[in-house]
GROMACS .gro file of C-alpha atoms in nm:
model
  437
    1MET     CA    1   0.346   2.817  -0.827
    2GLU     CA    2   0.270   3.145  -0.654
    3LYS     CA    3   0.201   3.316  -0.986
    4LEU     CA    4  -0.025   3.032  -1.103
    5LEU     CA    5  -0.225   3.047  -0.780
    6GLU     CA    6  -0.272   3.423  -0.812
    7MET     CA    7  -0.393   3.381  -1.170
    8ALA     CA    8  -0.636   3.107  -1.066
    9LYS     CA    9  -0.779   3.310  -0.778
   10LYS     CA   10  -0.885   3.583  -1.021
   11VAL     CA   11  -1.110   3.351  -1.224
   12SER     CA   12  -1.245   3.116  -0.954
   13ASP     CA   13  -1.396   3.111  -0.608
   14LYS     CA   14  -1.131   2.875  -0.469
   15ALA     CA   15  -0.804   2.742  -0.604
   16GLU     CA   16  -0.532   2.492  -0.519
   17VAL     CA   17  -0.192   2.419  -0.671
   18TYR     CA   18  -0.022   2.086  -0.603
   19SER     CA   19   0.334   2.016  -0.714
   20ILE     CA   20   0.563   1.718  -0.686
   21GLY     CA   21   0.920   1.652  -0.786
   22TYR     CA   22   1.104   1.328  -0.750
   23THR     CA   23   1.421   1.149  -0.841
   24HIS     CA   24   1.447   0.774  -0.852
   25ASN     CA   25   1.739   0.549  -0.930
   26SER     CA   26   1.696   0.176  -0.969
   27VAL     CA   27   1.903  -0.135  -1.029
   28SER     CA   28   1.762  -0.473  -1.130
   29PHE     CA   29   1.907  -0.824  -1.145
   30LYS     CA   30   1.740  -1.114  -1.326
   31ASN     CA   31   1.865  -1.470  -1.305
   32ALA     CA   32   2.118  -1.330  -1.059
   33LYS     CA   33   2.275  -1.115  -1.334
   34LEU     CA   34   2.266  -0.740  -1.382
   35HIS     CA   35   1.964  -0.659  -1.598
   36GLY     CA   36   1.931  -0.282  -1.592
   37ILE     CA   37   2.016   0.052  -1.435
   38GLU     CA   38   1.767   0.336  -1.461
   39SER     CA   39   1.750   0.695  -1.340
   40LYS     CA   40   1.452   0.925  -1.364
   41ILE     CA   41   1.393   1.287  -1.264
   42GLN     CA   42   1.041   1.419  -1.297
   43SER     CA   43   0.828   1.705  -1.173
   44GLY     CA   44   0.494   1.865  -1.242
   45ALA     CA   45   0.198   2.053  -1.105
   46SER     CA   46  -0.177   2.022  -1.104
   47LEU     CA   47  -0.443   2.285  -1.054
   48ARG     CA   48  -0.787   2.253  -0.898
   49ILE     CA   49  -1.031   2.540  -0.914
   50ILE     CA   50  -1.383   2.564  -0.778
   51LYS     CA   51  -1.632   2.805  -0.931
   52ASP     CA   52  -2.004   2.805  -0.852
   53ASN     CA   53  -1.948   2.477  -0.662
   54LYS     CA   54  -1.814   2.307  -0.976
   55LEU     CA   55  -1.466   2.154  -1.002
   56GLY     CA   56  -1.207   2.231  -1.266
   57PHE     CA   57  -0.888   2.030  -1.295
   58ALA     CA   58  -0.575   2.033  -1.511
   59TYR     CA   59  -0.213   1.926  -1.484
   60THR     CA   60   0.119   1.979  -1.657
   61ARG     CA   61   0.478   1.862  -1.658
   62ASN     CA   62   0.595   2.206  -1.766
   63LEU     CA   63   0.481   2.528  -1.599
   64ALA     CA   64   0.618   2.744  -1.879
   65ASN     CA   65   0.265   2.814  -2.006
   66ARG     CA   66   0.058   2.886  -1.697
   67GLN     CA   67  -0.223   3.044  -1.895
   68GLU     CA   68  -0.277   2.727  -2.095
   69LEU     CA   69  -0.291   2.519  -1.777
   70LEU     CA   70  -0.540   2.759  -1.623
   71GLN     CA   71  -0.754   2.760  -1.937
   72ASN     CA   72  -0.762   2.380  -1.935
   73ALA     CA   73  -0.889   2.387  -1.578
   74ILE     CA   74  -1.154   2.645  -1.672
   75ASP     CA   75  -1.263   2.437  -1.970
   76SER     CA   76  -1.304   2.130  -1.748
   77LEU     CA   77  -1.566   2.316  -1.544
   78GLU     CA   78  -1.804   2.223  -1.823
   79GLY     CA   79  -1.801   1.869  -1.684
   80GLU     CA   80  -2.007   2.008  -1.393
   81VAL     CA   81  -1.842   1.793  -1.129
   82GLU     CA   82  -1.985   1.907  -0.797
   83ALA     CA   83  -1.744   2.045  -0.537
   84ASN     CA   84  -1.923   2.164  -0.225
   85TYR     CA   85  -1.615   2.185  -0.006
   86ASP     CA   86  -1.353   2.438   0.094
   87PHE     CA   87  -0.979   2.398   0.070
   88PRO     CA   88  -0.822   2.392   0.418
   89LEU     CA   89  -0.613   2.651   0.596
   90THR     CA   90  -0.329   2.443   0.736
   91GLU     CA   91  -0.058   2.624   0.927
   92LYS     CA   92   0.066   2.378   1.189
   93LEU     CA   93   0.201   2.035   1.105
   94ALA     CA   94   0.345   1.753   1.310
   95ARG     CA   95   0.723   1.733   1.299
   96ILE     CA   96   0.830   1.403   1.153
   97ASP     CA   97   1.162   1.266   1.032
   98THR     CA   98   1.114   1.168   0.668
   99PHE     CA   99   1.434   1.278   0.498
  100ASP     CA  100   1.787   1.138   0.507
  101PRO     CA  101   2.020   1.349   0.290
  102SER     CA  102   2.271   1.065   0.262
  103LEU     CA  103   2.037   0.882   0.023
  104GLU     CA  104   2.086   1.154  -0.238
  105ASN     CA  105   2.455   1.062  -0.257
  106VAL     CA  106   2.410   0.687  -0.304
  107LEU     CA  107   2.573   0.575  -0.629
  108SER     CA  108   2.437   0.317  -0.869
  109THR     CA  109   2.758   0.121  -0.817
  110GLN     CA  110   2.673   0.084  -0.448
  111MET     CA  111   2.328  -0.047  -0.535
  112VAL     CA  112   2.477  -0.288  -0.789
  113GLU     CA  113   2.724  -0.420  -0.530
  114GLU     CA  114   2.453  -0.472  -0.268
  115SER     CA  115   2.218  -0.639  -0.516
  116ALA     CA  116   2.499  -0.868  -0.633
  117ARG     CA  117   2.577  -0.959  -0.271
  118VAL     CA  118   2.216  -1.059  -0.212
  119CYS     CA  119   2.206  -1.259  -0.536
  120ASP     CA  120   2.525  -1.445  -0.446
  121LEU     CA  121   2.396  -1.535  -0.102
  122LEU     CA  122   2.061  -1.659  -0.232
  123LYS     CA  123   2.229  -1.848  -0.516
  124SER     CA  124   2.461  -2.029  -0.277
  125GLU     CA  125   2.166  -2.166  -0.079
  126THR     CA  126   1.898  -2.240  -0.341
  127ASP     CA  127   1.837  -2.360  -0.696
  128ALA     CA  128   1.586  -2.081  -0.757
  129GLU     CA  129   1.564  -1.827  -1.034
  130ILE     CA  130   1.679  -1.518  -0.848
  131SER     CA  131   1.561  -1.163  -0.908
  132VAL     CA  132   1.663  -0.860  -0.703
  133SER     CA  133   1.579  -0.493  -0.743
  134SER     CA  134   1.676  -0.188  -0.542
  135THR     CA  135   1.552   0.168  -0.577
  136THR     CA  136   1.619   0.502  -0.412
  137TYR     CA  137   1.350   0.771  -0.412
  138THR     CA  138   1.375   1.137  -0.319
  139GLU     CA  139   1.046   1.327  -0.326
  140THR     CA  140   0.926   1.681  -0.259
  141ILE     CA  141   0.557   1.776  -0.236
  142ARG     CA  142   0.408   2.123  -0.200
  143VAL     CA  143   0.044   2.229  -0.160
  144MET     CA  144  -0.080   2.588  -0.186
  145ASN     CA  145  -0.437   2.716  -0.189
  146SER     CA  146  -0.644   3.031  -0.189
  147CYS     CA  147  -0.723   2.994   0.182
  148GLY     CA  148  -0.361   3.067   0.271
  149THR     CA  149  -0.212   2.720   0.299
  150ASP     CA  150   0.146   2.687   0.177
  151ILE     CA  151   0.308   2.368   0.303
  152SER     CA  152   0.576   2.134   0.174
  153GLY     CA  153   0.757   1.819   0.270
  154GLU     CA  154   1.043   1.609   0.144
  155SER     CA  155   1.118   1.244   0.197
  156THR     CA  156   1.363   0.971   0.108
  157PHE     CA  157   1.278   0.608   0.048
  158TYR     CA  158   1.498   0.307  -0.017
  159VAL     CA  159   1.348  -0.030  -0.108
  160MET     CA  160   1.499  -0.364  -0.200
  161TYR     CA  161   1.302  -0.666  -0.322
  162GLY     CA  162   1.429  -1.017  -0.364
  163SER     CA  163   1.252  -1.318  -0.510
  164LEU     CA  164   1.322  -1.690  -0.528
  165VAL     CA  165   1.116  -1.831  -0.814
  166PHE     CA  166   1.061  -2.206  -0.823
  167PRO     CA  167   1.209  -2.369  -1.138
  168GLY     CA  168   0.955  -2.409  -1.417
  169SER     CA  169   0.701  -2.180  -1.252
  170ALA     CA  170   0.613  -1.814  -1.220
  171SER     CA  171   0.566  -1.817  -0.843
  172GLY     CA  172   0.815  -1.789  -0.564
  173ILE     CA  173   0.913  -1.652  -0.226
  174TRP     CA  174   0.948  -1.276  -0.190
  175GLY     CA  175   1.129  -1.059   0.060
  176ALA     CA  176   1.125  -0.682   0.098
  177PHE     CA  177   1.329  -0.429   0.291
  178LEU     CA  178   1.238  -0.060   0.329
  179SER     CA  179   1.437   0.222   0.484
  180LYS     CA  180   1.486   0.598   0.473
  181ASP     CA  181   1.857   0.548   0.404
  182PHE     CA  182   2.073   0.304   0.212
  183ARG     CA  183   2.182  -0.008   0.398
  184GLN     CA  184   2.229  -0.380   0.352
  185MET     CA  185   1.928  -0.607   0.337
  186PRO     CA  186   1.913  -0.771   0.682
  187GLU     CA  187   2.024  -1.132   0.708
  188ASN     CA  188   1.704  -1.237   0.885
  189ILE     CA  189   1.496  -1.145   0.578
  190LEU     CA  190   1.722  -1.344   0.348
  191ASN     CA  191   1.730  -1.641   0.586
  192GLU     CA  192   1.349  -1.644   0.606
  193MET     CA  193   1.327  -1.648   0.226
  194ILE     CA  194   1.575  -1.935   0.200
  195LYS     CA  195   1.403  -2.139   0.471
  196LEU     CA  196   1.058  -2.102   0.315
  197TYR     CA  197   1.192  -2.186  -0.030
  198THR     CA  198   1.388  -2.496   0.069
  199SER     CA  199   1.106  -2.634   0.285
  200SER     CA  200   0.856  -2.614  -0.001
  201SER     CA  201   1.052  -2.741  -0.301
  202LYS     CA  202   0.840  -3.057  -0.324
  203ILE     CA  203   0.508  -3.028  -0.513
  204VAL     CA  204   0.213  -3.183  -0.330
  205GLU     CA  205  -0.151  -3.229  -0.433
  206PRO     CA  206  -0.369  -3.219  -0.122
  207LYS     CA  207  -0.744  -3.255  -0.117
  208GLY     CA  208  -0.947  -2.937  -0.106
  209GLY     CA  209  -1.206  -2.838   0.150
  210LYS     CA  210  -1.217  -2.620   0.459
  211MET     CA  211  -0.879  -2.567   0.619
  212LYS     CA  212  -0.655  -2.315   0.792
  213ILE     CA  213  -0.499  -2.041   0.579
  214MET     CA  214  -0.211  -1.820   0.688
  215PHE     CA  215  -0.207  -1.494   0.496
  216MET     CA  216   0.148  -1.367   0.458
  217PRO     CA  217   0.237  -1.002   0.386
  218ASN     CA  218   0.261  -1.065   0.010
  219SER     CA  219  -0.091  -1.209  -0.004
  220MET     CA  220  -0.243  -0.964   0.245
  221ILE     CA  221  -0.331  -0.736  -0.048
  222ALA     CA  222  -0.649  -0.944  -0.082
  223LEU     CA  223  -0.754  -0.851   0.274
  224LYS     CA  224  -0.605  -0.500   0.284
  225TRP     CA  225  -0.787  -0.400  -0.033
  226ARG     CA  226  -1.126  -0.512   0.098
  227ILE     CA  227  -1.079  -0.355   0.440
  228SER     CA  228  -0.973  -0.028   0.277
  229ILE     CA  229  -1.272  -0.023   0.043
  230GLY     CA  230  -1.518  -0.124   0.314
  231THR     CA  231  -1.408   0.156   0.548
  232SER     CA  232  -1.379   0.426   0.281
  233SER     CA  233  -1.614   0.723   0.298
  234LYS     CA  234  -1.658   0.687  -0.077
  235SER     CA  235  -1.804   0.338  -0.032
  236VAL     CA  236  -2.025   0.462   0.251
  237TYR     CA  237  -2.157   0.748   0.037
  238GLU     CA  238  -2.218   0.519  -0.260
  239LYS     CA  239  -2.397   0.271  -0.031
  240VAL     CA  240  -2.176  -0.023  -0.132
  241SER     CA  241  -2.007  -0.086   0.203
  242PRO     CA  242  -2.169  -0.367   0.405
  243ILE     CA  243  -2.046  -0.206   0.728
  244ALA     CA  244  -2.173   0.147   0.660
  245ASN     CA  245  -2.406   0.140   0.962
  246LYS     CA  246  -2.189  -0.067   1.195
  247VAL     CA  247  -1.968   0.188   1.370
  248GLY     CA  248  -1.938   0.072   1.730
  249GLU     CA  249  -2.018  -0.289   1.640
  250LYS     CA  250  -1.785  -0.587   1.644
  251ILE     CA  251  -1.711  -0.694   1.287
  252PHE     CA  252  -1.388  -0.894   1.332
  253ASP     CA  253  -1.215  -1.110   1.591
  254GLU     CA  254  -1.124  -0.910   1.902
  255ARG     CA  255  -0.751  -0.958   1.834
  256ILE     CA  256  -0.771  -0.744   1.522
  257THR     CA  257  -0.681  -0.377   1.564
  258ILE     CA  258  -0.606  -0.166   1.258
  259HIS     CA  259  -0.474   0.190   1.252
  260ASP     CA  260  -0.375   0.426   0.977
  261ASP     CA  261  -0.075   0.622   1.101
  262PRO     CA  262   0.085   0.857   0.847
  263LEU     CA  263   0.291   1.019   1.126
  264ASN     CA  264   0.480   0.701   1.212
  265ASP     CA  265   0.826   0.799   1.089
  266LYS     CA  266   0.986   0.478   1.211
  267HIS     CA  267   0.924   0.359   0.857
  268PRO     CA  268   0.981   0.549   0.529
  269GLY     CA  269   0.690   0.722   0.361
  270ALA     CA  270   0.546   0.907   0.661
  271ARG     CA  271   0.334   1.211   0.579
  272ALA     CA  272   0.251   1.524   0.782
  273PHE     CA  273  -0.021   1.628   0.536
  274ASP     CA  274  -0.222   1.464   0.263
  275ASP     CA  275  -0.237   1.564  -0.103
  276GLU     CA  276  -0.509   1.821  -0.027
  277GLY     CA  277  -0.309   1.998   0.242
  278VAL     CA  278  -0.507   1.854   0.534
  279ALA     CA  279  -0.290   1.775   0.837
  280CYS     CA  280  -0.247   1.402   0.890
  281LYS     CA  281  -0.305   1.226   1.220
  282PRO     CA  282  -0.332   0.867   1.344
  283LEU     CA  283  -0.675   0.716   1.291
  284THR     CA  284  -0.805   0.395   1.446
  285ILE     CA  285  -1.020   0.205   1.197
  286ILE     CA  286  -1.076  -0.121   1.388
  287GLU     CA  287  -1.012  -0.163   1.761
  288ASN     CA  288  -1.032  -0.507   1.921
  289GLY     CA  289  -1.254  -0.615   1.633
  290VAL     CA  290  -1.489  -0.317   1.669
  291LEU     CA  291  -1.540  -0.074   1.379
  292LYS     CA  292  -1.439   0.269   1.509
  293SER     CA  293  -1.431   0.503   1.211
  294PHE     CA  294  -1.424   0.562   0.837
  295TYR     CA  295  -1.169   0.781   0.659
  296TYR     CA  296  -1.243   1.092   0.452
  297ASP     CA  297  -1.104   1.330   0.195
  298LEU     CA  298  -1.245   1.682   0.150
  299ASP     CA  299  -1.508   1.580  -0.104
  300TYR     CA  300  -1.666   1.288   0.080
  301ALA     CA  301  -1.637   1.460   0.417
  302SER     CA  302  -1.853   1.735   0.270
  303LYS     CA  303  -2.100   1.491   0.117
  304LEU     CA  304  -2.139   1.298   0.443
  305LYS     CA  305  -2.126   1.605   0.669
  306ALA     CA  306  -1.814   1.477   0.845
  307LYS     CA  307  -1.468   1.617   0.912
  308PRO     CA  308  -1.183   1.533   0.672
  309THR     CA  309  -0.933   1.296   0.830
  310GLY     CA  310  -0.631   1.374   0.611
  311HIS     CA  311  -0.684   1.085   0.371
  312GLY     CA  312  -0.715   1.270   0.041
  313HIS     CA  313  -0.446   1.115  -0.178
  314ARG     CA  314  -0.370   1.124  -0.549
  315THR     CA  315  -0.364   0.753  -0.614
  316THR     CA  316  -0.560   0.461  -0.755
  317ALA     CA  317  -0.576   0.092  -0.672
  318TRP     CA  318  -0.289   0.044  -0.917
  319GLY     CA  319  -0.082   0.348  -0.820
  320GLY     CA  320  -0.050   0.597  -1.104
  321ASP     CA  321   0.096   0.941  -1.169
  322PRO     CA  322  -0.013   1.170  -0.881
  323ILE     CA  323  -0.002   1.479  -1.100
  324SER     CA  324  -0.276   1.348  -1.327
  325ILE     CA  325  -0.504   1.208  -1.054
  326LYS     CA  326  -0.758   1.399  -0.849
  327PRO     CA  327  -0.752   1.322  -0.474
  328VAL     CA  328  -0.968   1.037  -0.345
  329PRO     CA  329  -1.003   0.878   0.001
  330ALA     CA  330  -0.711   0.638   0.045
  331LEU     CA  331  -0.581   0.438   0.340
  332THR     CA  332  -0.210   0.467   0.271
  333HIS     CA  333  -0.039   0.385   0.603
  334MET     CA  334  -0.228   0.085   0.737
  335ILE     CA  335  -0.085  -0.093   1.040
  336MET     CA  336  -0.238  -0.406   1.193
  337GLU     CA  337  -0.135  -0.461   1.552
  338PRO     CA  338   0.085  -0.772   1.581
  339GLY     CA  339  -0.001  -1.072   1.796
  340LYS     CA  340   0.221  -1.280   2.021
  341LYS     CA  341   0.296  -1.589   1.814
  342SER     CA  342   0.616  -1.636   1.616
  343PHE     CA  343   0.592  -1.759   1.259
  344SER     CA  344   0.715  -2.104   1.361
  345ASP     CA  345   0.453  -2.124   1.636
  346LEU     CA  346   0.182  -2.029   1.387
  347VAL     CA  347   0.296  -2.310   1.157
  348LYS     CA  348   0.294  -2.559   1.445
  349SER     CA  349  -0.070  -2.471   1.517
  350ILE     CA  350  -0.181  -2.579   1.167
  351ASP     CA  351  -0.313  -2.935   1.153
  352ARG     CA  352  -0.394  -2.900   0.782
  353GLY     CA  353  -0.368  -2.584   0.584
  354ILE     CA  354  -0.183  -2.353   0.348
  355ILE     CA  355   0.061  -2.070   0.403
  356LEU     CA  356  -0.049  -1.825   0.134
  357GLU     CA  357   0.277  -1.662   0.032
  358GLY     CA  358   0.138  -1.498  -0.281
  359ALA     CA  359  -0.204  -1.442  -0.440
  360LEU     CA  360  -0.328  -1.409  -0.796
  361GLY     CA  361  -0.648  -1.222  -0.879
  362ALA     CA  362  -0.677  -1.014  -0.562
  363HIS     CA  363  -0.882  -0.771  -0.773
  364SER     CA  364  -1.148  -1.035  -0.849
  365GLY     CA  365  -1.475  -1.086  -0.665
  366ASN     CA  366  -1.708  -0.832  -0.507
  367ILE     CA  367  -1.444  -0.622  -0.332
  368PRO     CA  368  -1.678  -0.376  -0.154
  369ASN     CA  369  -1.875  -0.670  -0.013
  370GLY     CA  370  -1.555  -0.835   0.113
  371ASP     CA  371  -1.566  -1.137  -0.120
  372PHE     CA  372  -1.246  -1.284  -0.260
  373SER     CA  373  -1.141  -1.572  -0.482
  374ILE     CA  374  -0.767  -1.586  -0.534
  375GLY     CA  375  -0.515  -1.817  -0.691
  376VAL     CA  376  -0.245  -1.969  -0.473
  377SER     CA  377   0.090  -1.839  -0.600
  378PRO     CA  378   0.259  -2.002  -0.420
  379GLY     CA  379   0.099  -2.184  -0.130
  380LEU     CA  380   0.300  -2.387   0.118
  381TYR     CA  381   0.107  -2.692   0.236
  382VAL     CA  382   0.122  -2.777   0.606
  383GLU     CA  383   0.028  -3.101   0.781
  384ASN     CA  384   0.060  -3.163   1.154
  385GLY     CA  385   0.253  -2.843   1.207
  386GLU     CA  386   0.515  -2.897   0.937
  387ILE     CA  387   0.559  -2.762   0.584
  388VAL     CA  388   0.553  -3.066   0.353
  389GLY     CA  389   0.562  -2.898   0.013
  390ARG     CA  390   0.399  -2.644  -0.211
  391VAL     CA  391   0.058  -2.645  -0.376
  392LYS     CA  392  -0.008  -2.563  -0.741
  393ASP     CA  393  -0.338  -2.496  -0.917
  394ALA     CA  394  -0.539  -2.413  -0.606
  395MET     CA  395  -0.792  -2.141  -0.523
  396VAL     CA  396  -0.877  -1.983  -0.188
  397ALA     CA  397  -1.218  -1.817  -0.152
  398GLY     CA  398  -1.423  -1.650   0.117
  399ASN     CA  399  -1.550  -1.326   0.264
  400ILE     CA  400  -1.336  -1.116   0.497
  401TYR     CA  401  -1.630  -1.028   0.722
  402GLU     CA  402  -1.684  -1.398   0.790
  403MET     CA  403  -1.324  -1.518   0.778
  404LEU     CA  404  -1.178  -1.252   1.008
  405LYS     CA  405  -1.418  -1.364   1.280
  406GLN     CA  406  -1.242  -1.702   1.276
  407VAL     CA  407  -0.887  -1.596   1.352
  408VAL     CA  408  -0.665  -1.864   1.503
  409ASP     CA  409  -0.379  -1.627   1.581
  410ILE     CA  410  -0.173  -1.332   1.459
  411GLY     CA  411   0.203  -1.319   1.409
  412ASP     CA  412   0.431  -1.111   1.629
  413THR     CA  413   0.624  -0.941   1.347
  414LEU     CA  414   0.520  -0.661   1.112
  415TYR     CA  415   0.628  -0.679   0.748
  416PRO     CA  416   0.603  -0.422   0.469
  417SER     CA  417   0.306  -0.507   0.253
  418TRP     CA  418   0.221  -0.342  -0.078
  419GLY     CA  419   0.353   0.009  -0.030
  420THR     CA  420   0.358   0.171   0.312
  421ALA     CA  421   0.134  -0.077   0.494
  422TRP     CA  422   0.285  -0.284   0.777
  423LEU     CA  423   0.105  -0.608   0.851
  424PRO     CA  424   0.169  -0.933   1.042
  425PRO     CA  425   0.090  -1.285   0.922
  426ILE     CA  426  -0.265  -1.381   1.018
  427LEU     CA  427  -0.393  -1.737   1.053
  428CYS     CA  428  -0.763  -1.804   0.987
  429ASP     CA  429  -0.971  -2.122   1.014
  430ASN     CA  430  -1.241  -2.283   0.801
  431VAL     CA  431  -1.139  -2.117   0.475
  432SER     CA  432  -1.254  -2.278   0.149
  433VAL     CA  433  -0.979  -2.421  -0.072
  434THR     CA  434  -1.027  -2.580  -0.412
  435THR     CA  435  -0.749  -2.801  -0.551
  436LYS     CA  436  -0.705  -3.046  -0.838
  437ASN     CA  437  -0.818  -3.318  -0.598
   0.00000   0.00000   0.00000
């Protein structure tokens, strides 16, 4: 990498080399039987150069031919993508605990045994179609640039997913467990899955209309996505965010507080720096319902004359290969402050409504504007504080900027939700539901 950076500095005004290497091992069970074992080792590097305020970009999985990679970056300057920013000089980083060396020694046989244990337990309590997957990740990232930055970090990540799919359907109850080291999936997660599944085995066909909706961690992607887009500096710059001029104003219920905290190493996936080498720090997005700040990468910080917040990440809405993606503003470590109500208390407060365990079509609707229209997959129907069955063929629609002003309550427990976000269940009122009836 050092040689590539020196070569790039000779033909550009500014240069950056990003490299990543990772190992992942996974085990999957379908229908409670071993389905597959996979191991993957991959690495690569990408190069960004800036010349005459234009951006060049190229990437490779093999650094054997540095000159070819550099030439590809030079050729891409012809695209005339503006780059009026400087790469950072980052020398001091927060010390965070992201790596557990024991995970590197975990054998596939251990993962198979743990997955089989989970399958057996779930099978003994339900008639569901059971799927379980477990994966270990070890990752190393390094960022160097022509300003003198040379920083690196390594992390370990263990994740296990379990699902109980209702017979004759494609929807079910999901549970997830994340850790920096290998350990058994906690009993409380499995018990919650079993309880939700068994209480909703009956199919019901309620009438539609306005009712209470409890968004669970698996369906929170519909809200998380719209909050992330609405508070992105990219959306502000492109004039598509409806809250672009509302910093300091109340936009949600006062019980909603949302942070992005990459330094929180209580959970796996913490980051001391982003993919552009900017030091990460906690950032409050929403506080007591009031919009406090937007988040920035280098590019949009420059365009909006703001300071970068350490949110330049090589990702897309659907993930992707970080080597091949240029950094964009991304809210990767969202945490919503929990409330004080247990899940059972939240259910008891529903006179008529749906627990939205999963959502289909979270990508539909006008996302920047906060609109959503999602399929219930599944939805657990509640009457008079009790789950009476599950709903099929129903749609939930609304706008987050209206709905999140009508919060009934927020759960007291944080759950992993779509990556490294940690969110509680949230119960909202007067949400539109369309059913067969």
